[in-house]
mmCIF file of C-alpha atoms and ligand atoms in Angstrom:
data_model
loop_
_atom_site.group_PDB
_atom_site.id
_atom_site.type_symbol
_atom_site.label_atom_id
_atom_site.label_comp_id
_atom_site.label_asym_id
_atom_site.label_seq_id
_atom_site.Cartn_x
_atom_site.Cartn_y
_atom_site.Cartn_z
ATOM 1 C CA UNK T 13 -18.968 -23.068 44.411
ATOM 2 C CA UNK T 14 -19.210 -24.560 40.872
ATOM 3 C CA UNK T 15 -17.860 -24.118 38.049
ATOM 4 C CA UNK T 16 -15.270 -20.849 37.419
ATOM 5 C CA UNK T 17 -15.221 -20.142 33.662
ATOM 6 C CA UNK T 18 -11.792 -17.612 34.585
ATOM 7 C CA UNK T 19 -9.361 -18.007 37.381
ATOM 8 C CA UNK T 20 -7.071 -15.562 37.709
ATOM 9 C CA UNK T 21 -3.452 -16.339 38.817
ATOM 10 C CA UNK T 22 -1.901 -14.578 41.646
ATOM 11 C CA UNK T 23 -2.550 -11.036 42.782
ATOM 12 C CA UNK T 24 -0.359 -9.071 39.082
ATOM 13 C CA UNK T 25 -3.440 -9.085 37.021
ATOM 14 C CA UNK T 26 -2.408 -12.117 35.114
ATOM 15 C CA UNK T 27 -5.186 -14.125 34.020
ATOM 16 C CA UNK T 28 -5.092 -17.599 32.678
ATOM 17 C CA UNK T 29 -8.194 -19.193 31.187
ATOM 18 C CA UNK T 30 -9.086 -22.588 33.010
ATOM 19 C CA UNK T 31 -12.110 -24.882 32.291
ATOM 20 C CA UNK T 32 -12.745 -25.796 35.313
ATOM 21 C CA UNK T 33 -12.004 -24.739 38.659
ATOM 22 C CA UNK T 34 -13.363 -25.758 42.363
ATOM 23 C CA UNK T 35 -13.362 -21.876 43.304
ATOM 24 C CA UNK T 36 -14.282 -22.717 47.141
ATOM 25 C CA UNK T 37 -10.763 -22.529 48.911
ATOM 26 C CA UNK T 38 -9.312 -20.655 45.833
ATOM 27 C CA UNK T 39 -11.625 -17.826 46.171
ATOM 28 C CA UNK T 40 -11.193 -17.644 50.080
ATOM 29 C CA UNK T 41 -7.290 -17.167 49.360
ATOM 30 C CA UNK T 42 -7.763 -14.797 46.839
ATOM 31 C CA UNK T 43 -10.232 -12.690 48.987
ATOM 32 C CA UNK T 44 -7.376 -13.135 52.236
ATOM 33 C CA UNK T 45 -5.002 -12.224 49.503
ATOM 34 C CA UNK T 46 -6.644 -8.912 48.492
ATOM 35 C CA UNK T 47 -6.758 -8.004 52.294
ATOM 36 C CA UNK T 48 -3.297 -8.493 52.920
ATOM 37 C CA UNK T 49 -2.555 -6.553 49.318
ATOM 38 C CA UNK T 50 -4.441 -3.818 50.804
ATOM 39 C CA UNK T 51 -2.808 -4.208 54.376
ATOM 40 C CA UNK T 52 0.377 -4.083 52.429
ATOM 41 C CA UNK T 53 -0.417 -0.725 50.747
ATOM 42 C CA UNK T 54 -2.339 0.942 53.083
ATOM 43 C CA UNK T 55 -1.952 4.533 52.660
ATOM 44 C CA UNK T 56 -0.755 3.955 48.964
ATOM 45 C CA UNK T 57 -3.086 4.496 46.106
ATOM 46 C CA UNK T 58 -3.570 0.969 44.950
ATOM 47 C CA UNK T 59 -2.226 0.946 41.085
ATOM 48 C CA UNK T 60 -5.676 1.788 39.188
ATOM 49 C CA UNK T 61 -5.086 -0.838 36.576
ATOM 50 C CA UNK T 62 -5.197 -4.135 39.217
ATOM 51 C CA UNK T 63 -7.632 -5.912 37.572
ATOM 52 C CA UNK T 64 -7.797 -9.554 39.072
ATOM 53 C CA UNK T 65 -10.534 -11.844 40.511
ATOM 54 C CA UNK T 66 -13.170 -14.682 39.728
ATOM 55 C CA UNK T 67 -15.851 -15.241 37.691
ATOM 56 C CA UNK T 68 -18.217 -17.708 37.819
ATOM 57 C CA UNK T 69 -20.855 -17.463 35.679
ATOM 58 C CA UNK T 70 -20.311 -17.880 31.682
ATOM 59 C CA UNK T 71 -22.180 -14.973 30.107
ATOM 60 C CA UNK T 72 -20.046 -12.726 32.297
ATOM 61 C CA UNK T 73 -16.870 -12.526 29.348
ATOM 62 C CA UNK T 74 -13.579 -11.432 30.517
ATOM 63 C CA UNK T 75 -11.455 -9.892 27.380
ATOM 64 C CA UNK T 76 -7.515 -9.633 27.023
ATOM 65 C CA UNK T 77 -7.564 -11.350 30.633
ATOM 66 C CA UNK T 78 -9.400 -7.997 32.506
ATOM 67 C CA UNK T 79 -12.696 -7.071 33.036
ATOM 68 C CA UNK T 80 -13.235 -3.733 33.724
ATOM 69 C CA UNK T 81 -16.168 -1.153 33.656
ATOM 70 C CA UNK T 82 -16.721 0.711 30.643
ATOM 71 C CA UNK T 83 -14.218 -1.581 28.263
ATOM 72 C CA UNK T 84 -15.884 -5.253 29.111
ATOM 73 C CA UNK T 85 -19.248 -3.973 31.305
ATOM 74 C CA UNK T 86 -21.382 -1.097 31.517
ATOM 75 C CA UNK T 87 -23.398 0.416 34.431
ATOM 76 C CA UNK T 88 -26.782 0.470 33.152
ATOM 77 C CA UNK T 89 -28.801 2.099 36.359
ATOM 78 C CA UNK T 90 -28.407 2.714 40.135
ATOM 79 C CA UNK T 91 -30.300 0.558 42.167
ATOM 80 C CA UNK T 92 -29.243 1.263 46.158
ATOM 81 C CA UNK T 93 -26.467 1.517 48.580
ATOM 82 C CA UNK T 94 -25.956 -2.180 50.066
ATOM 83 C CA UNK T 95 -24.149 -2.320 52.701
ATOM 84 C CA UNK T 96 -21.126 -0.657 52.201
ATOM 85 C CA UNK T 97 -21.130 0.149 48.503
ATOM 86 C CA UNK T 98 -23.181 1.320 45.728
ATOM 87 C CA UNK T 99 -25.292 -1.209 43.635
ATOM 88 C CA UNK T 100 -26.135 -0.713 39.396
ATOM 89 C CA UNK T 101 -27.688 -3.096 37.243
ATOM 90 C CA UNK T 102 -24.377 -3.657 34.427
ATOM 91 C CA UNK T 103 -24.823 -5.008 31.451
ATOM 92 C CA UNK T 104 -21.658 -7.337 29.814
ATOM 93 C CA UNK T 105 -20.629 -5.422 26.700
ATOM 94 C CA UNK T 106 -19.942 -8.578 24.629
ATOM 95 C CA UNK T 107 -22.711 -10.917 26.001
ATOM 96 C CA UNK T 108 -24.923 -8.511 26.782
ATOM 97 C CA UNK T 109 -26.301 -10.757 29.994
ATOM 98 C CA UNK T 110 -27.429 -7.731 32.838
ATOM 99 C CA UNK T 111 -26.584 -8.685 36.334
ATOM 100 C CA UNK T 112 -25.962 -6.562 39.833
ATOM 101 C CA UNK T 113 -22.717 -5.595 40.920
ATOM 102 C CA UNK T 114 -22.036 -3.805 44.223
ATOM 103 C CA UNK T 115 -18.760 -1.531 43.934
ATOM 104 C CA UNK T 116 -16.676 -1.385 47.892
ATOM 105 C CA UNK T 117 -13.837 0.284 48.576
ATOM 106 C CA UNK T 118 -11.247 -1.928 49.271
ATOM 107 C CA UNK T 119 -10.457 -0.970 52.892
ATOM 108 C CA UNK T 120 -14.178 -1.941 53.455
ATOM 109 C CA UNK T 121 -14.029 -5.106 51.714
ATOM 110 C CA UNK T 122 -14.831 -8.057 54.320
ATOM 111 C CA UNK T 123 -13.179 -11.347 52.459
ATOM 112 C CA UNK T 124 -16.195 -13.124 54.602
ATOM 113 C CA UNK T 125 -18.286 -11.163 52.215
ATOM 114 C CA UNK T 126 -17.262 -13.385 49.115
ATOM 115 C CA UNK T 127 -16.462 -16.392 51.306
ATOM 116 C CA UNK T 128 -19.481 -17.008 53.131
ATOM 117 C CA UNK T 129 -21.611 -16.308 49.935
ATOM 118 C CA UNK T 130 -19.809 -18.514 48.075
ATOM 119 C CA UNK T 131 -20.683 -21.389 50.222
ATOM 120 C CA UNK T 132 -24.450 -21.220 49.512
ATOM 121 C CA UNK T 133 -26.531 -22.871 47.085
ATOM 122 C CA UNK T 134 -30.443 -22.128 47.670
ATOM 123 C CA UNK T 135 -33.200 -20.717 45.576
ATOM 124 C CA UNK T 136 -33.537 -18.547 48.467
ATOM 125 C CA UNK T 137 -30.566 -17.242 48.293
ATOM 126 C CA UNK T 138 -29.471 -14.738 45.468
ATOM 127 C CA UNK T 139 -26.003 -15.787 43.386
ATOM 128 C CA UNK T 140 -22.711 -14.743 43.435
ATOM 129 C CA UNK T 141 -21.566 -14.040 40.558
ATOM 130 C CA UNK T 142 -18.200 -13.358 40.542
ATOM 131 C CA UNK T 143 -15.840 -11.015 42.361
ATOM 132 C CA UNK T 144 -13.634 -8.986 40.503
ATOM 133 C CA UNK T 145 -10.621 -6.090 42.193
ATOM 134 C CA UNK T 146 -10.644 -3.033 39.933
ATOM 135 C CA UNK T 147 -7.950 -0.504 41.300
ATOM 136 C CA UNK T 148 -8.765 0.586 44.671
ATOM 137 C CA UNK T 149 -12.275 -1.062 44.721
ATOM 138 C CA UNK T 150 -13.465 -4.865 44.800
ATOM 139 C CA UNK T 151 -16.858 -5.168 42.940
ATOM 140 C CA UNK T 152 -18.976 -8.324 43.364
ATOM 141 C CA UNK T 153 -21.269 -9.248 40.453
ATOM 142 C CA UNK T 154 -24.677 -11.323 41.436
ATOM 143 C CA UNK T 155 -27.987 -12.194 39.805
ATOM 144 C CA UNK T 156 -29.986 -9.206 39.088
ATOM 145 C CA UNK T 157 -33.276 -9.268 40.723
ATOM 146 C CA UNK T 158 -36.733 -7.159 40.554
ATOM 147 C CA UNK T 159 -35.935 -5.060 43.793
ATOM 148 C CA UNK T 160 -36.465 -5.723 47.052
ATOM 149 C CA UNK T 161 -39.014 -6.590 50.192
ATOM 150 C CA UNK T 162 -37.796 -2.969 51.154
ATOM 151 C CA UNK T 163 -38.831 -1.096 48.289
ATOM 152 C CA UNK T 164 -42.104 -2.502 48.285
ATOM 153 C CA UNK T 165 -42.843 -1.534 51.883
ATOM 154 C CA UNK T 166 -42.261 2.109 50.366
ATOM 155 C CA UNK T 167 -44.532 1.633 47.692
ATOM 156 C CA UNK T 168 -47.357 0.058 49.564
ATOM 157 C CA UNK T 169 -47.204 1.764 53.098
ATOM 158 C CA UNK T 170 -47.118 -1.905 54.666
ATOM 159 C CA UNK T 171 -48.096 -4.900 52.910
ATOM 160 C CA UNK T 172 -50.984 -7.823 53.829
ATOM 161 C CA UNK T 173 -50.724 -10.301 56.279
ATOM 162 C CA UNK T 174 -50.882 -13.092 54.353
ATOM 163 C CA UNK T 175 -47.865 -11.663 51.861
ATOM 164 C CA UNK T 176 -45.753 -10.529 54.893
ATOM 165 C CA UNK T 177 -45.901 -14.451 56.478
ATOM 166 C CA UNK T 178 -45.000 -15.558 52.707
ATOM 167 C CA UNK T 179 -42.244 -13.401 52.627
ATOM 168 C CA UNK T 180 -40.945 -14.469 56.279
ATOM 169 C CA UNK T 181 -41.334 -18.247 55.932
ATOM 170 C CA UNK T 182 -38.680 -17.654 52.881
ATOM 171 C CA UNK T 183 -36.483 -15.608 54.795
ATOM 172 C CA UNK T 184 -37.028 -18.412 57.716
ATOM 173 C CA UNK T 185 -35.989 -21.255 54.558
ATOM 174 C CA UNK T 186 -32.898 -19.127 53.895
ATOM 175 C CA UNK T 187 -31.788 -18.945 57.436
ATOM 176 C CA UNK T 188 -31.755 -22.743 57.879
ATOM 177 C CA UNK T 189 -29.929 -23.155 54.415
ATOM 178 C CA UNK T 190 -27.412 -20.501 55.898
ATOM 179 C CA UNK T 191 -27.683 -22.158 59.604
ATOM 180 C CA UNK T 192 -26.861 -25.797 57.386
ATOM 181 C CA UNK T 193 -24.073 -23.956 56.477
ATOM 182 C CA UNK T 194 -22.375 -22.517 59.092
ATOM 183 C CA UNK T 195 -23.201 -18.541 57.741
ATOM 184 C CA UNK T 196 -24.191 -16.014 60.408
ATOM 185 C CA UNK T 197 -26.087 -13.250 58.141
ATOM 186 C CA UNK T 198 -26.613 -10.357 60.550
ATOM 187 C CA UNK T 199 -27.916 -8.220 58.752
ATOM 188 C CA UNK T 200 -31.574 -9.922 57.924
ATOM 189 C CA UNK T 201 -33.656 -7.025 56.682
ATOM 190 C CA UNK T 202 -36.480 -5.915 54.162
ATOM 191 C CA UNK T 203 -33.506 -4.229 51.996
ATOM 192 C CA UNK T 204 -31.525 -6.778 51.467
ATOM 193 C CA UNK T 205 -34.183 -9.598 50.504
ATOM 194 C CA UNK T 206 -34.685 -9.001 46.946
ATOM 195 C CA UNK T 207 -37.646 -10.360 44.820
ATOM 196 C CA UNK T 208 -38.563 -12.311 41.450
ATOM 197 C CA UNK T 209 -40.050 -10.579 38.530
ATOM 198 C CA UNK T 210 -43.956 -11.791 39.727
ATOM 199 C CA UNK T 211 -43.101 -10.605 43.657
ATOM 200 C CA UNK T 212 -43.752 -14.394 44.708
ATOM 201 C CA UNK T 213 -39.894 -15.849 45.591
ATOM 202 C CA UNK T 214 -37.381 -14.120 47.682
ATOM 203 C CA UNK T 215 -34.045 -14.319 47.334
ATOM 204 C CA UNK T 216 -31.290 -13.121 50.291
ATOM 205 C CA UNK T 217 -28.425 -11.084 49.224
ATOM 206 C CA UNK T 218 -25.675 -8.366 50.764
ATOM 207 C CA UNK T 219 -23.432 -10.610 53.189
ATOM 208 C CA UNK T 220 -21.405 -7.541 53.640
ATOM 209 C CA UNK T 221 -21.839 -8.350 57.656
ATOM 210 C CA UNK T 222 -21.591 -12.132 57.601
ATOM 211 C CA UNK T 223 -19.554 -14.129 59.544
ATOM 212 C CA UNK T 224 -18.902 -17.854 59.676
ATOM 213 C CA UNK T 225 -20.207 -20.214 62.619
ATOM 214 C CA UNK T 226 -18.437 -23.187 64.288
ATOM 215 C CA UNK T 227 -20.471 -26.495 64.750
ATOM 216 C CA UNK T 228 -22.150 -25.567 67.972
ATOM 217 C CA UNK T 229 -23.482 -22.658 65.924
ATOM 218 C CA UNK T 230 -21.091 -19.670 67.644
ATOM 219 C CA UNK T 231 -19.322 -16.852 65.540
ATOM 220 C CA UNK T 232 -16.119 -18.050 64.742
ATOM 221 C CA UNK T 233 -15.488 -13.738 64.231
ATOM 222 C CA UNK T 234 -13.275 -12.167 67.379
ATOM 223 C CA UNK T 235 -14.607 -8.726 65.657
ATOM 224 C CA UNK T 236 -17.108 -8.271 69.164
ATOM 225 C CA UNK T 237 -16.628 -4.619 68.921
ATOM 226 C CA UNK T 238 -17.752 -3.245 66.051
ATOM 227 C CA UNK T 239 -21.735 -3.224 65.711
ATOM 228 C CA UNK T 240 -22.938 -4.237 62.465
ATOM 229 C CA UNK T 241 -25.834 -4.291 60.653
ATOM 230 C CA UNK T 242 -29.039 -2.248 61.568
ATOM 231 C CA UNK T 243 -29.433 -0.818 64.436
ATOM 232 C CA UNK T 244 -33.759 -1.362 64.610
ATOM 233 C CA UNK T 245 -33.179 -5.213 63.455
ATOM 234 C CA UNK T 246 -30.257 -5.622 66.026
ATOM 235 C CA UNK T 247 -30.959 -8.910 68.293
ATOM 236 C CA UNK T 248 -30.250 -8.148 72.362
ATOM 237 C CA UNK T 249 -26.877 -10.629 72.715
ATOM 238 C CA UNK T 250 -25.989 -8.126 69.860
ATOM 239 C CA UNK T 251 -25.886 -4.990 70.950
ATOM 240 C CA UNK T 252 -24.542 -6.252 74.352
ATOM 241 C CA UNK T 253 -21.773 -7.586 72.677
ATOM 242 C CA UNK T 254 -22.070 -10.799 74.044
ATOM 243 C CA UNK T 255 -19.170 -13.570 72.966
ATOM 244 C CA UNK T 256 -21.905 -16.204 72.425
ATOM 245 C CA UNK T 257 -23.681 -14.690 69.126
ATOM 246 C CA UNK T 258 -24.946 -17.416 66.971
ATOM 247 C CA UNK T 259 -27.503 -18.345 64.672
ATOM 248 C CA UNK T 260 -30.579 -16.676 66.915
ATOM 249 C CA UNK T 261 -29.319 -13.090 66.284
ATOM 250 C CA UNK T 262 -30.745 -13.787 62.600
ATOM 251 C CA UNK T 263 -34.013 -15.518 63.552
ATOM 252 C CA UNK T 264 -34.616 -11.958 66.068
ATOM 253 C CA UNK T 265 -34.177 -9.705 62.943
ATOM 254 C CA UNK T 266 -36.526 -12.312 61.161
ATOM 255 C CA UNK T 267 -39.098 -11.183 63.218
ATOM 256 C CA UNK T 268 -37.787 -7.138 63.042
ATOM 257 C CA UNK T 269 -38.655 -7.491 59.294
ATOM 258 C CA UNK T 270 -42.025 -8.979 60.209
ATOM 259 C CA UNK T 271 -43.299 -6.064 62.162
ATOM 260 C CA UNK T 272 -41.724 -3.960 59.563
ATOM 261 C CA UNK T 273 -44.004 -5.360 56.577
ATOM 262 C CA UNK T 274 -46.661 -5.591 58.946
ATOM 263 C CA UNK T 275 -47.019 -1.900 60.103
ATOM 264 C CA UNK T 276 -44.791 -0.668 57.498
ATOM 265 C CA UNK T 277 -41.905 1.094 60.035
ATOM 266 C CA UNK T 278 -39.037 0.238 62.015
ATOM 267 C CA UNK T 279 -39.277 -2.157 64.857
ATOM 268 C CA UNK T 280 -38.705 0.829 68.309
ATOM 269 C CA UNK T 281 -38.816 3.985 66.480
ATOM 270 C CA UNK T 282 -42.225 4.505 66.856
ATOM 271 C CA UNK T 283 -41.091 4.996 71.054
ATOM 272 C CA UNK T 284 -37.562 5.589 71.319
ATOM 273 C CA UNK T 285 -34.749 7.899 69.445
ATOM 274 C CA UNK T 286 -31.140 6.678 68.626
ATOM 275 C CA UNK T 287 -29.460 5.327 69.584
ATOM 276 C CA UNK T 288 -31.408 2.145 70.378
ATOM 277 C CA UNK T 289 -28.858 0.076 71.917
ATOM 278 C CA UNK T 290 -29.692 0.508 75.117
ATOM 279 C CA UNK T 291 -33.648 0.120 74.644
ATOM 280 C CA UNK T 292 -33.179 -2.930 73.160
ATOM 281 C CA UNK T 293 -30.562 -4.084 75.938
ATOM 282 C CA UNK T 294 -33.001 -3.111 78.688
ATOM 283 C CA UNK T 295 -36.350 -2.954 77.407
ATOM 284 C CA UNK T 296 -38.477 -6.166 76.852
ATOM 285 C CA UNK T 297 -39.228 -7.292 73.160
ATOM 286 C CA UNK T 298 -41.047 -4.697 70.959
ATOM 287 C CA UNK T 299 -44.426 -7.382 71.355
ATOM 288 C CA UNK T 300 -46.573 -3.949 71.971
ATOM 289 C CA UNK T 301 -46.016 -3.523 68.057
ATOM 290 C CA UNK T 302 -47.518 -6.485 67.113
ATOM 291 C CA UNK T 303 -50.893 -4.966 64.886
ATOM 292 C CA UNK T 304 -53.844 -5.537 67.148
ATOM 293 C CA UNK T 305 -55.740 -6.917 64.176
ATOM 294 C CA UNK T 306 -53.420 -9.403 63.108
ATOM 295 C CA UNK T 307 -53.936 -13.510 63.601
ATOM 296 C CA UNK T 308 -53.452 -15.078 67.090
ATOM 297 C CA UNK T 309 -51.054 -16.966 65.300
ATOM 298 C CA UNK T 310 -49.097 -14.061 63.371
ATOM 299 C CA UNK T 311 -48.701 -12.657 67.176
ATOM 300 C CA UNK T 312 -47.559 -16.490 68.364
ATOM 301 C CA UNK T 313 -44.663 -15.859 65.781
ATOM 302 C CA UNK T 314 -43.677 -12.732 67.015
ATOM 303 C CA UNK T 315 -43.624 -13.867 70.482
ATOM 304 C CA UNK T 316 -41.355 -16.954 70.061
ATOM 305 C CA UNK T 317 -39.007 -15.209 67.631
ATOM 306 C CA UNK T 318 -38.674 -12.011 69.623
ATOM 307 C CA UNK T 319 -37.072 -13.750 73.020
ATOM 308 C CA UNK T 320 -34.654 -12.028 74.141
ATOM 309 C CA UNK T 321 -32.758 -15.144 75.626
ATOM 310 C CA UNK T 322 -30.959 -16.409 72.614
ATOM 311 C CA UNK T 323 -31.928 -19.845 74.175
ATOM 312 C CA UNK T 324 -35.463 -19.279 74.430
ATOM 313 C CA UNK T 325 -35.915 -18.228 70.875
ATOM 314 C CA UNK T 326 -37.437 -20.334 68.470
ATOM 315 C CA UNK T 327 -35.028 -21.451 65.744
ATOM 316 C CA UNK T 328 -35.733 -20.823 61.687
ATOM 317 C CA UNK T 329 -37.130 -23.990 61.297
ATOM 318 C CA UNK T 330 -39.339 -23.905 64.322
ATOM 319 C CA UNK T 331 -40.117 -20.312 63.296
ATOM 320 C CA UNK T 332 -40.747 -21.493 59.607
ATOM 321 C CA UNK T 333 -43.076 -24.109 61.083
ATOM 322 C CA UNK T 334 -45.621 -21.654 62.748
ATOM 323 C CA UNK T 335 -44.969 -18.918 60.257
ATOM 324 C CA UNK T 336 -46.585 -21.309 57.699
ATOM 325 C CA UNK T 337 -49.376 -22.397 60.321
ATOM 326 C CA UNK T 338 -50.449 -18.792 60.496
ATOM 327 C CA UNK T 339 -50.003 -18.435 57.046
ATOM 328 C CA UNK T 340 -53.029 -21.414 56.878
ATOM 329 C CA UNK T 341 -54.768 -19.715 59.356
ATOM 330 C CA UNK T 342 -55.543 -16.614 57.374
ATOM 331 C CA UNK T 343 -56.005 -18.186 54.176
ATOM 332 C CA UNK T 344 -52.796 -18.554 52.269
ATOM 333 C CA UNK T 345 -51.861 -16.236 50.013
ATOM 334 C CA UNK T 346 -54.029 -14.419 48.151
ATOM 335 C CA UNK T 347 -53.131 -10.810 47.702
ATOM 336 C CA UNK T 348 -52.261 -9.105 45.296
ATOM 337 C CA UNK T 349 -48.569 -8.931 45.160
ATOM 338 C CA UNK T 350 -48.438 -4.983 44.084
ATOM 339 C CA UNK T 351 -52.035 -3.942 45.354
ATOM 340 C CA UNK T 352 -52.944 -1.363 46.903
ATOM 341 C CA UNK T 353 -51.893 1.498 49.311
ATOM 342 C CA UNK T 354 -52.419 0.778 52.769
ATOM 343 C CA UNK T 355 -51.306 3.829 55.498
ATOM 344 C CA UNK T 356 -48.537 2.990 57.443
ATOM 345 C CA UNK T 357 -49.577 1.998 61.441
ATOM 346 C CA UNK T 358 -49.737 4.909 63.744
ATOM 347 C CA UNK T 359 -48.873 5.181 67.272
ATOM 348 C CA UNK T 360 -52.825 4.019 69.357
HETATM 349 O O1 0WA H 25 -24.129 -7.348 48.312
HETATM 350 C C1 0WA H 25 -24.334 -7.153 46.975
HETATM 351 C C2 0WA H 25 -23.458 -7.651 46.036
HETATM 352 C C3 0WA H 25 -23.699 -7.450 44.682
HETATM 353 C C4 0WA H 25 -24.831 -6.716 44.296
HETATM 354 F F1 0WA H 25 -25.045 -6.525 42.989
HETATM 355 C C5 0WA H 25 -25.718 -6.198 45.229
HETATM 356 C C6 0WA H 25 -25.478 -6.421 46.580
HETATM 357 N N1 0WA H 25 -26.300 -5.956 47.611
HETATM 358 C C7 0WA H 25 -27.566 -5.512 47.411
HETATM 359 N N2 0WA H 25 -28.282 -5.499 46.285
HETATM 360 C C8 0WA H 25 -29.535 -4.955 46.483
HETATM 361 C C9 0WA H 25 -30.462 -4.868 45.378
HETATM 362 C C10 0WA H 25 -30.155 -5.458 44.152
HETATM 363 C C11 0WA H 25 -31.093 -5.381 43.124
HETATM 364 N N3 0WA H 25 -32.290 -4.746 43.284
HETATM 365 C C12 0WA H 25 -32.571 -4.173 44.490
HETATM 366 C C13 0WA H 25 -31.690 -4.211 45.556
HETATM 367 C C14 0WA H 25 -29.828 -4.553 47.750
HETATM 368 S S1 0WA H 25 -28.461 -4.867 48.739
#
């Protein structure tokens, strides 16, 4: 994971300053550790002033071994619910570096969050910060970004087909740094990929609904029965439940995100109501939403990456391969990242 500039001791709040740490198996302790601490109190208040966790980047300063909001870091704005918690831009008092943090509830803290995040190193892939337990909440702190794919579908209505294939082919490089690494995303949406200043790079975030793969590329999670993630992005082996979930389920919601920047709605709820489960169980792949006046070869993505057979969808790098073909085909880039407003697709 690199280098930790504070790892703190046990579970009491005791901090002890280290220079250097390997945080990797540390941090996955300390993340089982807060589970079981919360297992352990369930149905007690947890003690408001726990204050442990880890910190990895420098310009985040804890002082008097805590680091707690309001006395070490401010909230400087609200930004969005990720999953499961509430995200602010913070700013750290002493340093005054601004970064993201994400307050949960512990008792809907996933340790995979912080573990499987904490395995990746991409430029496609946003930072983790650090992870820090503050009473009854964990708060993760990552690099703050300009927003995200999602809220500039809002602002434009839908975006160009040339910036919508730019955008996917760097979701498509994330998924095979995440596939490299044995991280199952599942919840691949325009929300949760956030953007650079200039709206050029991509970066993933929010691996509240990650789970860790074994080497044939299967969910190492037993958790079959709860659904996560979003419902209109949800791959079929999914929402059946199926035992064999794997890397695929990402690659569908890929595509999900696709047709979402493309016509500027929801994959299915142009033509069903919730719940979608079902439909998406027992109806064929949403291809009718492909727009009619989009690239033979922006269609050819859709197609491969919207199997429903986990085995006859195209993985991220074969994906990534015609995703950038396409991308050729209709020029490259060249829009204007925040151009104009173009109305969202209606129903023909
Ligand atoms: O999982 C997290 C852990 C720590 C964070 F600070 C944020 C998230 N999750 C998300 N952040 C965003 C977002 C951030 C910044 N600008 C626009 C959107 C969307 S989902």
């Amino acid at each position: 994971v690199g280098n930790c500039s504070l790892a703190l001791a046990g579970l009491r709040g005791s901090v002890s300053q280290e220079d250097r740490c390997y945080a990797g198996p540390f941090c996955k302790d300390f993340c089982k550790d807060v589970e079981r601490d919360v297992r352990e109190k369930e149905g007690e208040v947890s003690e408001t002033d726990t204050n442990e966790g880890l910190i990895f980047n420098v310009n985040i300063q804890p002082v008097n071994h805590e680091y707690k909001e309001g006395k070490d870091y401010s909230l400087c704005k609200s930004i969005n619910t990720g999953s499961y918690g509430e995200v602010h831009s913070v700013q750290d008092n002493r340093t005054h570096f601004k970064f993201g943090a994400k307050k949960i509830l512990l008792k809907s803290f996933s340790s995979e969050e912080v573990g499987t995040w904490s395995a990746l190193k991409s430029p496609r892939v946003v930072e983790l910060f650090g992870v820090i337990r503050e009473g009854p909440y964990v708060v993760l702190f990552m690099d703050l970004k300009a927003g995200s794919v999602g809220q500039l579908i809002k602002e434009r209505g839908r975006l160009p087909e040339d910036l919508a294939l730019h955008y996917h082919c760097q979701v498509l490089e994330a998924l095979e740094h995440l596939l490299k690494r044995r991280v199952l995303h599942l919840d691949i949406k325009a929300d949760n990929v956030l953007l650079s200043e200039d709206g050029r790079d991509t970066f993933l975030c929010d691996f509240g609904h990650s789970e860790r793969m074994d080497i044939g590329g299967q969910s190492l999670s037993a958790s079959q029965g709860d659904l996560k993630g979003t419902e209109t992005h949800m791959a079929p082996e999914i929402v059946k439940g199926e035992t064999r979930r794997g890397a695929k389920a990402d690659v569908w919601s890929s595509c999900c995100m696709l047709l979402h920047m493309l016509n500027g709605c929801q994959p299915w709820t142009r033509y069903y109501s919730r719940p979608l489960y079902f439909k998406i169980a027992n109806e064929p792949p949403p291809l009718r939403e492909i727009p009619p006046d989009c690239s033979p070869f922006t269609a050819d993505v859709i197609k491969v990456g919207l199997q429903k057979e986990p085995t006859k969808r195209a993985s991220a790098s074969e994906l990534k391969g015609r995703a950038a073909r396409a991308l050729r085909e209709v020029g490259g880039l060249s829009s204007p990242i925040r151009g104009s407003y173009k109305e969202p697709l209606q129903i023909d």
